mmCIF file of C-alpha atoms and ligand atoms in Angstrom:
data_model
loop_
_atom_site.group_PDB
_atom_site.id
_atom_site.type_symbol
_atom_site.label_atom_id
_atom_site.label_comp_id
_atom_site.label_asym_id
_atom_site.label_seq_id
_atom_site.Cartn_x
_atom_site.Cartn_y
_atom_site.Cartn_z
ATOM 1 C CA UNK A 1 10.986 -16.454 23.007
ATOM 2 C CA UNK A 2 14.395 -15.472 21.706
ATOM 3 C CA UNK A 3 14.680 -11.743 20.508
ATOM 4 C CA UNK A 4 15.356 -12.749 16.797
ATOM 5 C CA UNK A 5 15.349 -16.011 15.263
ATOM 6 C CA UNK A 6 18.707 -17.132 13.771
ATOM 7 C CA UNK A 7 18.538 -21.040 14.053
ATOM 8 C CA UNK A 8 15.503 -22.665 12.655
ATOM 9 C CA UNK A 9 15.735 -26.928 13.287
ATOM 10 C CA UNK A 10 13.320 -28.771 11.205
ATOM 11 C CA UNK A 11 11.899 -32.712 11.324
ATOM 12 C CA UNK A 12 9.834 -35.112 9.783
ATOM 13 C CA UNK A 13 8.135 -37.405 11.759
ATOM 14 C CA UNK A 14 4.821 -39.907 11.989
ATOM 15 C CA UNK A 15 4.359 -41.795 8.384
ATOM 16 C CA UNK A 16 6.269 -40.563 5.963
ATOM 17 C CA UNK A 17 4.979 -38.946 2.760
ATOM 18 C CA UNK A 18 5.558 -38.094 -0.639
ATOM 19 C CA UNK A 19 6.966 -34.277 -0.651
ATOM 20 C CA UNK A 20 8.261 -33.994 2.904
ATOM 21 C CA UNK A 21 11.576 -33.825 1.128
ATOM 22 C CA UNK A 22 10.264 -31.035 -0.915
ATOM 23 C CA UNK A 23 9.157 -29.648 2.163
ATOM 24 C CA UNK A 24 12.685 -29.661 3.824
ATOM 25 C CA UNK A 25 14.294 -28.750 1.214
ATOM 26 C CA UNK A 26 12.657 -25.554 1.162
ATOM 27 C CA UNK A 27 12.802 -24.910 4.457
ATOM 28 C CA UNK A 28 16.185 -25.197 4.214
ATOM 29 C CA UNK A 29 16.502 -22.959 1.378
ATOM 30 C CA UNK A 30 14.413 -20.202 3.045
ATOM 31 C CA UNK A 31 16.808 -20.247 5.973
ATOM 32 C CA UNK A 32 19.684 -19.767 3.548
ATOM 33 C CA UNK A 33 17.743 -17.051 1.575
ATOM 34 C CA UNK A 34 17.253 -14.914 5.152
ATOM 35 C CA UNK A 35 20.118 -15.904 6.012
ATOM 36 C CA UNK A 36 19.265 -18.268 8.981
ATOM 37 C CA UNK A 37 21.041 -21.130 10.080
ATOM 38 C CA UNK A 38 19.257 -24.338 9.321
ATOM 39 C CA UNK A 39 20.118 -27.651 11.304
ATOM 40 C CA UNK A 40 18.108 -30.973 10.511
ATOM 41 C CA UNK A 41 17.092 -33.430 13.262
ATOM 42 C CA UNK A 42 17.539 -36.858 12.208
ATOM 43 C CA UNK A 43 14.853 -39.596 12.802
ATOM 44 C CA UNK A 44 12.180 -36.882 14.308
ATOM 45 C CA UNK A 45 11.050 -36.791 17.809
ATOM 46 C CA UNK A 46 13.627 -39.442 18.434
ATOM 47 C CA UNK A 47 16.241 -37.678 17.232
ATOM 48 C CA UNK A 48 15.176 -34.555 19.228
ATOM 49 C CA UNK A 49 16.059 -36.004 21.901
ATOM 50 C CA UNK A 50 19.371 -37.698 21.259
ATOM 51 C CA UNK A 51 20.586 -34.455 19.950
ATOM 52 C CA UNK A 52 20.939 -35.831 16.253
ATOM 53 C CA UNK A 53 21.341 -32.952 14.701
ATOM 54 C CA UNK A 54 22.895 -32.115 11.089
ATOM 55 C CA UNK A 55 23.589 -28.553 10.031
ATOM 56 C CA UNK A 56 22.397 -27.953 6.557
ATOM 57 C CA UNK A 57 22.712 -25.399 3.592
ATOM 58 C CA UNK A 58 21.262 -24.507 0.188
ATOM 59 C CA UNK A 59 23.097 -27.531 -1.130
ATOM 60 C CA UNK A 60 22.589 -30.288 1.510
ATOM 61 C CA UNK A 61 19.026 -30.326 -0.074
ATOM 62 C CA UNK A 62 20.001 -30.283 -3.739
ATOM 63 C CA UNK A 63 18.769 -33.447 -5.919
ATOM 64 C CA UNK A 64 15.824 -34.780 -3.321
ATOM 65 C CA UNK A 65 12.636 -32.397 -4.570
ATOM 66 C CA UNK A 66 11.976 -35.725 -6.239
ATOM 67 C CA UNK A 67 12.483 -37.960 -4.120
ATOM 68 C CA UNK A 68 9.495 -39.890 -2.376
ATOM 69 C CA UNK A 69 10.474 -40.347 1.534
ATOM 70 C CA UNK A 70 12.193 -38.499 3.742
ATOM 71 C CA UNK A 71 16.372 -37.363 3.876
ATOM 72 C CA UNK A 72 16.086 -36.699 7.823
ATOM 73 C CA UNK A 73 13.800 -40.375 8.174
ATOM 74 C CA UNK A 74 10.915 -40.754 10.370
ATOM 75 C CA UNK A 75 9.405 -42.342 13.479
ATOM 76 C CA UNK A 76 6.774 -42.952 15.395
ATOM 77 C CA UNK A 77 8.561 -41.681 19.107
ATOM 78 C CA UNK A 78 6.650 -42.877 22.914
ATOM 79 C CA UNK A 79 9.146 -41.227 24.751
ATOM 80 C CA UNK A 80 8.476 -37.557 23.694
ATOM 81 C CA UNK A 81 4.743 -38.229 24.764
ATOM 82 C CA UNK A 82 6.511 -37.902 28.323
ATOM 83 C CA UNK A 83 7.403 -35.186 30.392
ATOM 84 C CA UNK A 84 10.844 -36.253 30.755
ATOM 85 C CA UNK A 85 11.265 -36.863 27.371
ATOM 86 C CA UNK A 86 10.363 -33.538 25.929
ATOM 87 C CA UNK A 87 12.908 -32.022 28.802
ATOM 88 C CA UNK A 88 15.383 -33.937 27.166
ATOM 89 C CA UNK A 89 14.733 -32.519 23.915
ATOM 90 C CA UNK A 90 14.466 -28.682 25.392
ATOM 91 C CA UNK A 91 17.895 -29.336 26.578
ATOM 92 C CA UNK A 92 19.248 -30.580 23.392
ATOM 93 C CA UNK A 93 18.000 -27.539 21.398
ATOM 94 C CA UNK A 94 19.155 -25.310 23.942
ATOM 95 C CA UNK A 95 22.792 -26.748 23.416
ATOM 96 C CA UNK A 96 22.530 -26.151 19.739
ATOM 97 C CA UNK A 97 20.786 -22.830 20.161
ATOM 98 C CA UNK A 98 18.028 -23.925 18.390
ATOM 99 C CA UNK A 99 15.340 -21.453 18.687
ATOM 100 C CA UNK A 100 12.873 -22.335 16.468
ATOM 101 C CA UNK A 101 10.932 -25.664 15.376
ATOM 102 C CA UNK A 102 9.343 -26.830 11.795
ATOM 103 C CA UNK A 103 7.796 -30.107 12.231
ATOM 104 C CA UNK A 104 6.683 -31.619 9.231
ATOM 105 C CA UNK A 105 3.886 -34.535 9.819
ATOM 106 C CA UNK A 106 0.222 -35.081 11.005
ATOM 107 C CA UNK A 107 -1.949 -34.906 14.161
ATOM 108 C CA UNK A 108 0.275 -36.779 15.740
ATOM 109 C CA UNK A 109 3.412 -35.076 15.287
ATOM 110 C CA UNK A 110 1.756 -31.447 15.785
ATOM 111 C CA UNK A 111 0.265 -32.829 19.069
ATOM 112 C CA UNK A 112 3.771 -33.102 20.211
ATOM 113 C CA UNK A 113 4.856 -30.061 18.754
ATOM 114 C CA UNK A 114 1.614 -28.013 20.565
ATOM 115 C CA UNK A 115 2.704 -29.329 23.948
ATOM 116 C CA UNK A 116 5.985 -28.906 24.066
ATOM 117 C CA UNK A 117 5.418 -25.521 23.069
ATOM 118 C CA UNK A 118 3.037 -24.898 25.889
ATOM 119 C CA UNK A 119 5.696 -26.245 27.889
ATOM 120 C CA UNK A 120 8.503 -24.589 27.426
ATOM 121 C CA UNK A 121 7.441 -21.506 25.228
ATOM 122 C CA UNK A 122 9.343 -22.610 22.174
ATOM 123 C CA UNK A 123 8.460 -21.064 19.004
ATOM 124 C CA UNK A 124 7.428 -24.122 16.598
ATOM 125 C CA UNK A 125 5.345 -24.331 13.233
ATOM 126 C CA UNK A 126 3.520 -27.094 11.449
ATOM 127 C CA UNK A 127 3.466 -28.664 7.852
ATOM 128 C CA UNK A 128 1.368 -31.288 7.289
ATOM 129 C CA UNK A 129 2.889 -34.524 5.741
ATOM 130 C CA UNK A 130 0.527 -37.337 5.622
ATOM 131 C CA UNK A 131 -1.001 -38.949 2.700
ATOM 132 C CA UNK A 132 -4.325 -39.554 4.430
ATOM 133 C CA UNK A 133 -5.312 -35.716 4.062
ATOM 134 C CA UNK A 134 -7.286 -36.058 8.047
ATOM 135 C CA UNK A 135 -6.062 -32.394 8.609
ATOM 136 C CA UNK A 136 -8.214 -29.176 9.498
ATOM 137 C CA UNK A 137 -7.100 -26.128 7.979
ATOM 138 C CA UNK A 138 -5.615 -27.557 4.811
ATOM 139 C CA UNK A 139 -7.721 -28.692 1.906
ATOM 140 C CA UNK A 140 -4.055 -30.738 0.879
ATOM 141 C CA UNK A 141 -1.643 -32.421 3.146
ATOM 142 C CA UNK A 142 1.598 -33.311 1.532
ATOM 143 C CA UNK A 143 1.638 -36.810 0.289
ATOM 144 C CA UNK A 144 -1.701 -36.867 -0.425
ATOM 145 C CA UNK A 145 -1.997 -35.702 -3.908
ATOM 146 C CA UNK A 146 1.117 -38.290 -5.002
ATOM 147 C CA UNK A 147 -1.280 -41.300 -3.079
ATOM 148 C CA UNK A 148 -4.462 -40.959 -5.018
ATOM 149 C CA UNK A 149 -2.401 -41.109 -8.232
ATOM 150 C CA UNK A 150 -0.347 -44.328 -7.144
ATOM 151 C CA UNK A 151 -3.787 -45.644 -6.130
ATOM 152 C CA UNK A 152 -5.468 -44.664 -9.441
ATOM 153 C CA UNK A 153 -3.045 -46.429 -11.121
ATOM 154 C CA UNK A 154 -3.159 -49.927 -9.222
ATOM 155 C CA UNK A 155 -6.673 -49.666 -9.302
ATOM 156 C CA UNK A 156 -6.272 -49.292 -13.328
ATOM 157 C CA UNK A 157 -4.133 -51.957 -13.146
ATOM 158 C CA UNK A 158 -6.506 -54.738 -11.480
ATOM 159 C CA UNK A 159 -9.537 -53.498 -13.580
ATOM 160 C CA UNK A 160 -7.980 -55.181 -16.527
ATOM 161 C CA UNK A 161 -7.603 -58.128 -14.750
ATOM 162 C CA UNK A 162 -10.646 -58.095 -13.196
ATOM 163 C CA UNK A 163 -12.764 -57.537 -16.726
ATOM 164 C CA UNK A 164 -10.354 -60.023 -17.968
ATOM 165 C CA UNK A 165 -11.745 -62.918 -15.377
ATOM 166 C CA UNK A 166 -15.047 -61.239 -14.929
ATOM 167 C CA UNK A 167 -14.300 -60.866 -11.656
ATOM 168 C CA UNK A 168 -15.184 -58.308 -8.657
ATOM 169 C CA UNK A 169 -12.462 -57.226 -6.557
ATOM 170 C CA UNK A 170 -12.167 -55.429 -3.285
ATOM 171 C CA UNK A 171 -9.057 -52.953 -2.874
ATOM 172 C CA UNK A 172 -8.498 -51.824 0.301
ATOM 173 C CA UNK A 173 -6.401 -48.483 0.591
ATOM 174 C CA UNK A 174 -5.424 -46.170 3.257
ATOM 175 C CA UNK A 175 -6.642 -43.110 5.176
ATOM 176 C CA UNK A 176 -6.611 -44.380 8.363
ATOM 177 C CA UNK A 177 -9.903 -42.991 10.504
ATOM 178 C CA UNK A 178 -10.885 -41.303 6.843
ATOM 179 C CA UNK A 179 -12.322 -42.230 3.703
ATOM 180 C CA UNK A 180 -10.429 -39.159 1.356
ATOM 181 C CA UNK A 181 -8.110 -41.185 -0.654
ATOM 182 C CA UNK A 182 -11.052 -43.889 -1.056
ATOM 183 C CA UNK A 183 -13.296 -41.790 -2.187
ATOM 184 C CA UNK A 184 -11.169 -39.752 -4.832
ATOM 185 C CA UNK A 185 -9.310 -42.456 -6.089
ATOM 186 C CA UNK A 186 -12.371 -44.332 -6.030
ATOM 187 C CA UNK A 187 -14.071 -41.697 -8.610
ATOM 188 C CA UNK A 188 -11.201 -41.742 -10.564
ATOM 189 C CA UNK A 189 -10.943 -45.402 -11.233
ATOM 190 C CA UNK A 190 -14.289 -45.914 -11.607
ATOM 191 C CA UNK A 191 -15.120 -47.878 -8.855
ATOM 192 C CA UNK A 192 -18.226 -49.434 -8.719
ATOM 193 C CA UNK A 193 -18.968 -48.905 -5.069
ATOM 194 C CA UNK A 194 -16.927 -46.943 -2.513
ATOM 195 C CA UNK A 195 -16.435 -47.763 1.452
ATOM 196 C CA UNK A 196 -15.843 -44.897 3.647
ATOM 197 C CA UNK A 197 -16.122 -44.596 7.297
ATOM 198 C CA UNK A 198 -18.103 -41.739 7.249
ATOM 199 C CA UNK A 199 -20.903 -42.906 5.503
ATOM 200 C CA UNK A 200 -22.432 -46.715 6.639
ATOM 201 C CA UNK A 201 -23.204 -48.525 3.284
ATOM 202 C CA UNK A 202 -24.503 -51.636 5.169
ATOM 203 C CA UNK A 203 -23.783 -54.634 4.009
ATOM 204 C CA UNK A 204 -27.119 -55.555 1.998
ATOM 205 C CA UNK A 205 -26.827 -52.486 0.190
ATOM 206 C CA UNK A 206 -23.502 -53.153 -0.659
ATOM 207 C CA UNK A 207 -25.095 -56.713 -1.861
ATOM 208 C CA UNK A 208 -27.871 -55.273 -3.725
ATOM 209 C CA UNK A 209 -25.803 -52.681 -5.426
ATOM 210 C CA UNK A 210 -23.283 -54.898 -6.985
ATOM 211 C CA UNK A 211 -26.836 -57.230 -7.767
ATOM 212 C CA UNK A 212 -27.985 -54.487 -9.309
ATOM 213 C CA UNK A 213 -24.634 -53.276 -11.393
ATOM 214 C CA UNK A 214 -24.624 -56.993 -12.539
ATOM 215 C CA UNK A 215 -28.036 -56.800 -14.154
ATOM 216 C CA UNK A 216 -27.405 -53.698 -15.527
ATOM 217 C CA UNK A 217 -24.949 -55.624 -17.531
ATOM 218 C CA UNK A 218 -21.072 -55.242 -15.934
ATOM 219 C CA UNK A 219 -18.978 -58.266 -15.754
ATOM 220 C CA UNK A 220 -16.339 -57.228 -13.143
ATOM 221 C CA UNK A 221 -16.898 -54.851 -10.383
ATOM 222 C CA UNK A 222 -14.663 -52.673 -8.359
ATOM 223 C CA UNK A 223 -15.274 -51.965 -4.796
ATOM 224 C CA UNK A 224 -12.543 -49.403 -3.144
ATOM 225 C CA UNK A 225 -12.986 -50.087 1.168
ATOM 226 C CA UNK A 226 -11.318 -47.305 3.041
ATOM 227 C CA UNK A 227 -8.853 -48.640 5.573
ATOM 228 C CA UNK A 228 -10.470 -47.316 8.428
ATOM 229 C CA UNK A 229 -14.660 -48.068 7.274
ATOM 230 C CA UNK A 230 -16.630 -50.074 9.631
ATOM 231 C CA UNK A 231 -19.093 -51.787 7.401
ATOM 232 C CA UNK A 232 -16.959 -55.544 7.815
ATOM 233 C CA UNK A 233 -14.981 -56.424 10.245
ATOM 234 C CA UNK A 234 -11.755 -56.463 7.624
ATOM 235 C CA UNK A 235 -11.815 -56.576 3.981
ATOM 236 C CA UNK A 236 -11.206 -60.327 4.031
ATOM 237 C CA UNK A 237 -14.934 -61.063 6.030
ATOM 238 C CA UNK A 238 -16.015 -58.623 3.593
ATOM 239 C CA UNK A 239 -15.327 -60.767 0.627
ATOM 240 C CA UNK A 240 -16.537 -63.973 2.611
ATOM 241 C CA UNK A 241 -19.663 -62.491 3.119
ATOM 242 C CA UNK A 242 -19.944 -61.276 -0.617
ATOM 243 C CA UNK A 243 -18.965 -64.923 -1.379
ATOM 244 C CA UNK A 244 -21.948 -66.573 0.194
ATOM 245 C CA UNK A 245 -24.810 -63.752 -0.600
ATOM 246 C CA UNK A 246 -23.749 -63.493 -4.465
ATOM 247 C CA UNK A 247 -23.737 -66.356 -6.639
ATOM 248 C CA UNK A 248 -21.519 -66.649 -9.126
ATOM 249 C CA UNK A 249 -19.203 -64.035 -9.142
ATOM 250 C CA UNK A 250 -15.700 -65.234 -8.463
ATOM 251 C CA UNK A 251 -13.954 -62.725 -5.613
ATOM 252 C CA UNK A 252 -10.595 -61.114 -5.063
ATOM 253 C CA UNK A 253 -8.809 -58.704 -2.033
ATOM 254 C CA UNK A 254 -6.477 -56.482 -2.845
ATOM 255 C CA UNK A 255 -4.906 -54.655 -0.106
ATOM 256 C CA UNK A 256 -2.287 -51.685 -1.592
ATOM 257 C CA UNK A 257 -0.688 -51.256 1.314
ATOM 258 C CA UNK A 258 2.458 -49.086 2.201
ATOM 259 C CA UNK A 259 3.286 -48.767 -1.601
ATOM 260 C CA UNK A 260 0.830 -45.759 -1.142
ATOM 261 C CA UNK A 261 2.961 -44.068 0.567
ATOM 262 C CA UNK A 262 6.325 -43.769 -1.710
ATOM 263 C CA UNK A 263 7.104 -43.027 -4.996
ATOM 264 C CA UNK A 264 8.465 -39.584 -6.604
ATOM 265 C CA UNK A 265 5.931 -36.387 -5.481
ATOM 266 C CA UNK A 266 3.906 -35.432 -7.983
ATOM 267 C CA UNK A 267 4.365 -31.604 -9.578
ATOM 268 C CA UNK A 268 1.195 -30.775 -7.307
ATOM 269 C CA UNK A 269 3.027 -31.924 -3.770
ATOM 270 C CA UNK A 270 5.881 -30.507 -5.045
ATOM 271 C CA UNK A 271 4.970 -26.571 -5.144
ATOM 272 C CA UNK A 272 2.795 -26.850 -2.235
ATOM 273 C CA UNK A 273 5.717 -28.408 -0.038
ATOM 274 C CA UNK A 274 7.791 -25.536 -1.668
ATOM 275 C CA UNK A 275 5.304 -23.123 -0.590
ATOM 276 C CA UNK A 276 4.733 -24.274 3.340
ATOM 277 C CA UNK A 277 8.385 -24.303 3.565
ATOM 278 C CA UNK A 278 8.593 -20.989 2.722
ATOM 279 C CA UNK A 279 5.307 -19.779 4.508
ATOM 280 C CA UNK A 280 6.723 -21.492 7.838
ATOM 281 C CA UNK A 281 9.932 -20.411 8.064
ATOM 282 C CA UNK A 282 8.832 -16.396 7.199
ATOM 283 C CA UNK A 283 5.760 -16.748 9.524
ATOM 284 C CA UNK A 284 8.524 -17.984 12.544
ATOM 285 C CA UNK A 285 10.381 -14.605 11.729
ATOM 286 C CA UNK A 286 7.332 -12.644 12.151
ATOM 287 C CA UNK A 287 7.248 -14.044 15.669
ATOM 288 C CA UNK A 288 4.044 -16.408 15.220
ATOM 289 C CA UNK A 289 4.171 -19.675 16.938
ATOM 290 C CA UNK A 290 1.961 -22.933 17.444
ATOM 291 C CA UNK A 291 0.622 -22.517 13.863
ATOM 292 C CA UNK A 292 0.391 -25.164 10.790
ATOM 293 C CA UNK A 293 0.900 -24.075 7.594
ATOM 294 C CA UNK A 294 -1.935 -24.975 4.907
ATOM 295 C CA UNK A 295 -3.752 -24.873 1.624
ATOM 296 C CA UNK A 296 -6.886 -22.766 1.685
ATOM 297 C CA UNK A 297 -8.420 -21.666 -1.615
ATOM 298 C CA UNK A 298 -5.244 -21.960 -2.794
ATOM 299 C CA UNK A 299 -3.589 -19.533 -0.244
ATOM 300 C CA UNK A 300 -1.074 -20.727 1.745
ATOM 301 C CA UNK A 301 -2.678 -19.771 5.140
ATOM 302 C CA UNK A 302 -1.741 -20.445 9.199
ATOM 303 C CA UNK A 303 -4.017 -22.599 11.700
ATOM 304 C CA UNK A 304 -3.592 -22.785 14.999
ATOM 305 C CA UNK A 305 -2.081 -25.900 16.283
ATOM 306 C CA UNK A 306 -4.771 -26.911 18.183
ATOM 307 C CA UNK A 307 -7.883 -26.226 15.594
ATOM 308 C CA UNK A 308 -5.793 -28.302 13.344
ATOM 309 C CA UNK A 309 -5.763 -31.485 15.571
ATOM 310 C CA UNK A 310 -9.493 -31.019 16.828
ATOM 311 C CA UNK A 311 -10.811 -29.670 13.900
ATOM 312 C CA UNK A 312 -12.215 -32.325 11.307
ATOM 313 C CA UNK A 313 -11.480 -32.761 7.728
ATOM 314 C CA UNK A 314 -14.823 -32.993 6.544
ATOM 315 C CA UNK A 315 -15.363 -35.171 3.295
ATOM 316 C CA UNK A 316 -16.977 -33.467 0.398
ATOM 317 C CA UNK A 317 -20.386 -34.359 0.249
ATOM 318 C CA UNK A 318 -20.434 -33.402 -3.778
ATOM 319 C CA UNK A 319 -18.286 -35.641 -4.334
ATOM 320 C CA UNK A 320 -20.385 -38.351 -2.299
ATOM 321 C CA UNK A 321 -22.946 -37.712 -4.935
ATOM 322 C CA UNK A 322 -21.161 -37.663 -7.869
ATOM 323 C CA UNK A 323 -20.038 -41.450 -7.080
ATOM 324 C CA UNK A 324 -23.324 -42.366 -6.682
ATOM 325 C CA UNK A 325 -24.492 -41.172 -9.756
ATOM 326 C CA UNK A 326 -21.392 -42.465 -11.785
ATOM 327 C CA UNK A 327 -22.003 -46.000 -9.788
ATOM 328 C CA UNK A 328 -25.406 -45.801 -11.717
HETATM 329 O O1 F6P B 401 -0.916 -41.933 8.424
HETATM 330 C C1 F6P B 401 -0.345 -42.531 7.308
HETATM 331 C C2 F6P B 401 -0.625 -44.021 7.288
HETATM 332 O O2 F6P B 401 -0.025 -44.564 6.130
HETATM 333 C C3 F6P B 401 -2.099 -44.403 7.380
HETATM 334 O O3 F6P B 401 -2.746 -44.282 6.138
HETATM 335 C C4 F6P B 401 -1.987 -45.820 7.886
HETATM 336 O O4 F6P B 401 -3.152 -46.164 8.596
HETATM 337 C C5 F6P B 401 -0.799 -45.760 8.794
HETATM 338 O O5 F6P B 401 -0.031 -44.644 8.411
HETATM 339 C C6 F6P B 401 0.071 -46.998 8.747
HETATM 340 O O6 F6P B 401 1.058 -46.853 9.696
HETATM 341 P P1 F6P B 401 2.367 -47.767 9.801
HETATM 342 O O7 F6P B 401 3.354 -47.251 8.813
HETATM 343 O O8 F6P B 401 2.820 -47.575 11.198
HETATM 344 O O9 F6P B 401 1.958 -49.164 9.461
#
């Protein structure tokens, strides 16, 4: 580990979010404030390793706090998973004289970011920039707050066409392995029934419930299904099975889609990116390492690396219960 920090290189990588250019741009600007030099990698793990590197000040990072996506772009990289590939990169940042990492992006990206410090005893610190929210140690990832409201609002948006037609439509959003932005956008639009993959439903439930929400007297049903929930094989045999076990209800999919992941961040991602920048970049100059930034009780607090990817998000079980009731 270098004596003192002067160059701190930050990245976005995995699937980009909402606020990760909130997030660099106050990394950026807590560089300039302690008067660090701040270079941006271009393109994330990728870039790491081709040396793509762009010095940036204060101003390189004026005009993008609202701005959904990411300045430095993104990827998905194979290469860094190998040994030869992460050498590459340790060689680049030597070059530059990089001596510090802030890697913006989920369990994927901080999996890197963990072994490449074990590696080669570089000093690196996580954000977390996903808008599935499927990170210990943070009761917010960036991103996510921005999804649930782009979600609320298509999900506003089909009700009236649904109650128009009387007609019960599936929307599938994502979360990948989780069910977070399913089940809080789900409470918020009102959904009728909500899929999750940690809690099985089972498909005759699912049957009976909308039966039962029919007799009650509603004319259109909502049911949000969680990207990554088990209870069909895809959203589309879903709504075929629906289609033969209820009569007379005429059935739509609706799959959201990547449109959940842009749009401007709302005022919410916005001051927590501005706060993990910050928190990152001063914990790096108190010499921690192999940490992720995150929201707890609304303290910005440091995880280890590793708890973070192990460690599950857990989904609030109050809020399991409160749909239920409101499904009533
Ligand atoms: O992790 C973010 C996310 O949008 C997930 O919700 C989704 O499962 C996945 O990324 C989609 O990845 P891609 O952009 O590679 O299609």
């Amino acid at each position: 580990m270098p004596e003192k920090i002067k160059k701190i290189g930050v990245f976005t990588s995995g699937g980009d979010s909402p606020g990760m250019n909130a997030a660099i741009r106050s990394v950026v600007r807590a560089c300039a404030y302690h008067n660090l030099e701040c270079i941006g990698i271009n393109r994330g793990y990728d870039g790491l390793m081709k040396g793509d590197f762009v010095p940036m000040n204060a101003r390189s990072v004026k005009g993008i706090i609202n701005k959904g996506g990411t300045i430095l772009k993104s990827a998905r990289s194979k290469e860094f998973r190998t040994k030869e590939g992460r050498q590459k990169a340790h060689e680049e940042l030597t070059k530059q004289g990089i001596d510090a990492l802030v890697a913006i992006g989920g369990d994927g990206t901080f999996t890197g970011a963990m072994i490449f410090n074990q590696e080669f005893g570089f000093p690196v610190m996580g954000i977390p920039g996903t808008i599935d929210n499927d990170i210990y140690g943070t009761s917010h990832t960036l991103g996510f707050d921005t999804a649930l409201n782009t979600v609320v609002e298509a999900i506003d948006k089909i009700r009236d066409t649904a109650s128009s037609h009387n007609r019960l439509f599936f929307i599938e959003v994502m979360g990948r392995d989780v069910g977070h932005i399913a089940l809080n956008a789900g409470i918020a639009g009102g959904a009728e029934e909500i899929l999750i993959p940690e809690e099985d439903l089972g498909l005759d439930r699912l049957v009976e419930s909308l039966r039962r929400s029919r007799k009650s007297g509603k004319t259109s049903s909502i049911v949000v299904v969680a990207e990554g929930d088990k209870i069909g094989k895809n959203i589309f045999e879903l709504k075929e099975y629906v289609d033969e076990n209820m009569e007379g209800y005429d059935v739509r999919v609706s799959v959201l889609g990547h449109m959940q992941r842009g749009g401007a961040p709302s005022c919410f991602d916005r001051v927590l990116a501005s706060r993990m920048g910050v928190k990152a970049v001063e914990s790096l100059l108190e010499g921690k390492t192999n940490f992720m930034v995150g929201l707890l009780n609304n303290k910005v607090e440091l995880t280890p690396l590793d708890m973070a990817i192990k460690g599950k998000s857990k989904i609030n079980l109050e809020l399991l219960r409160v749909s239920d009731i409101m499904s009533t």
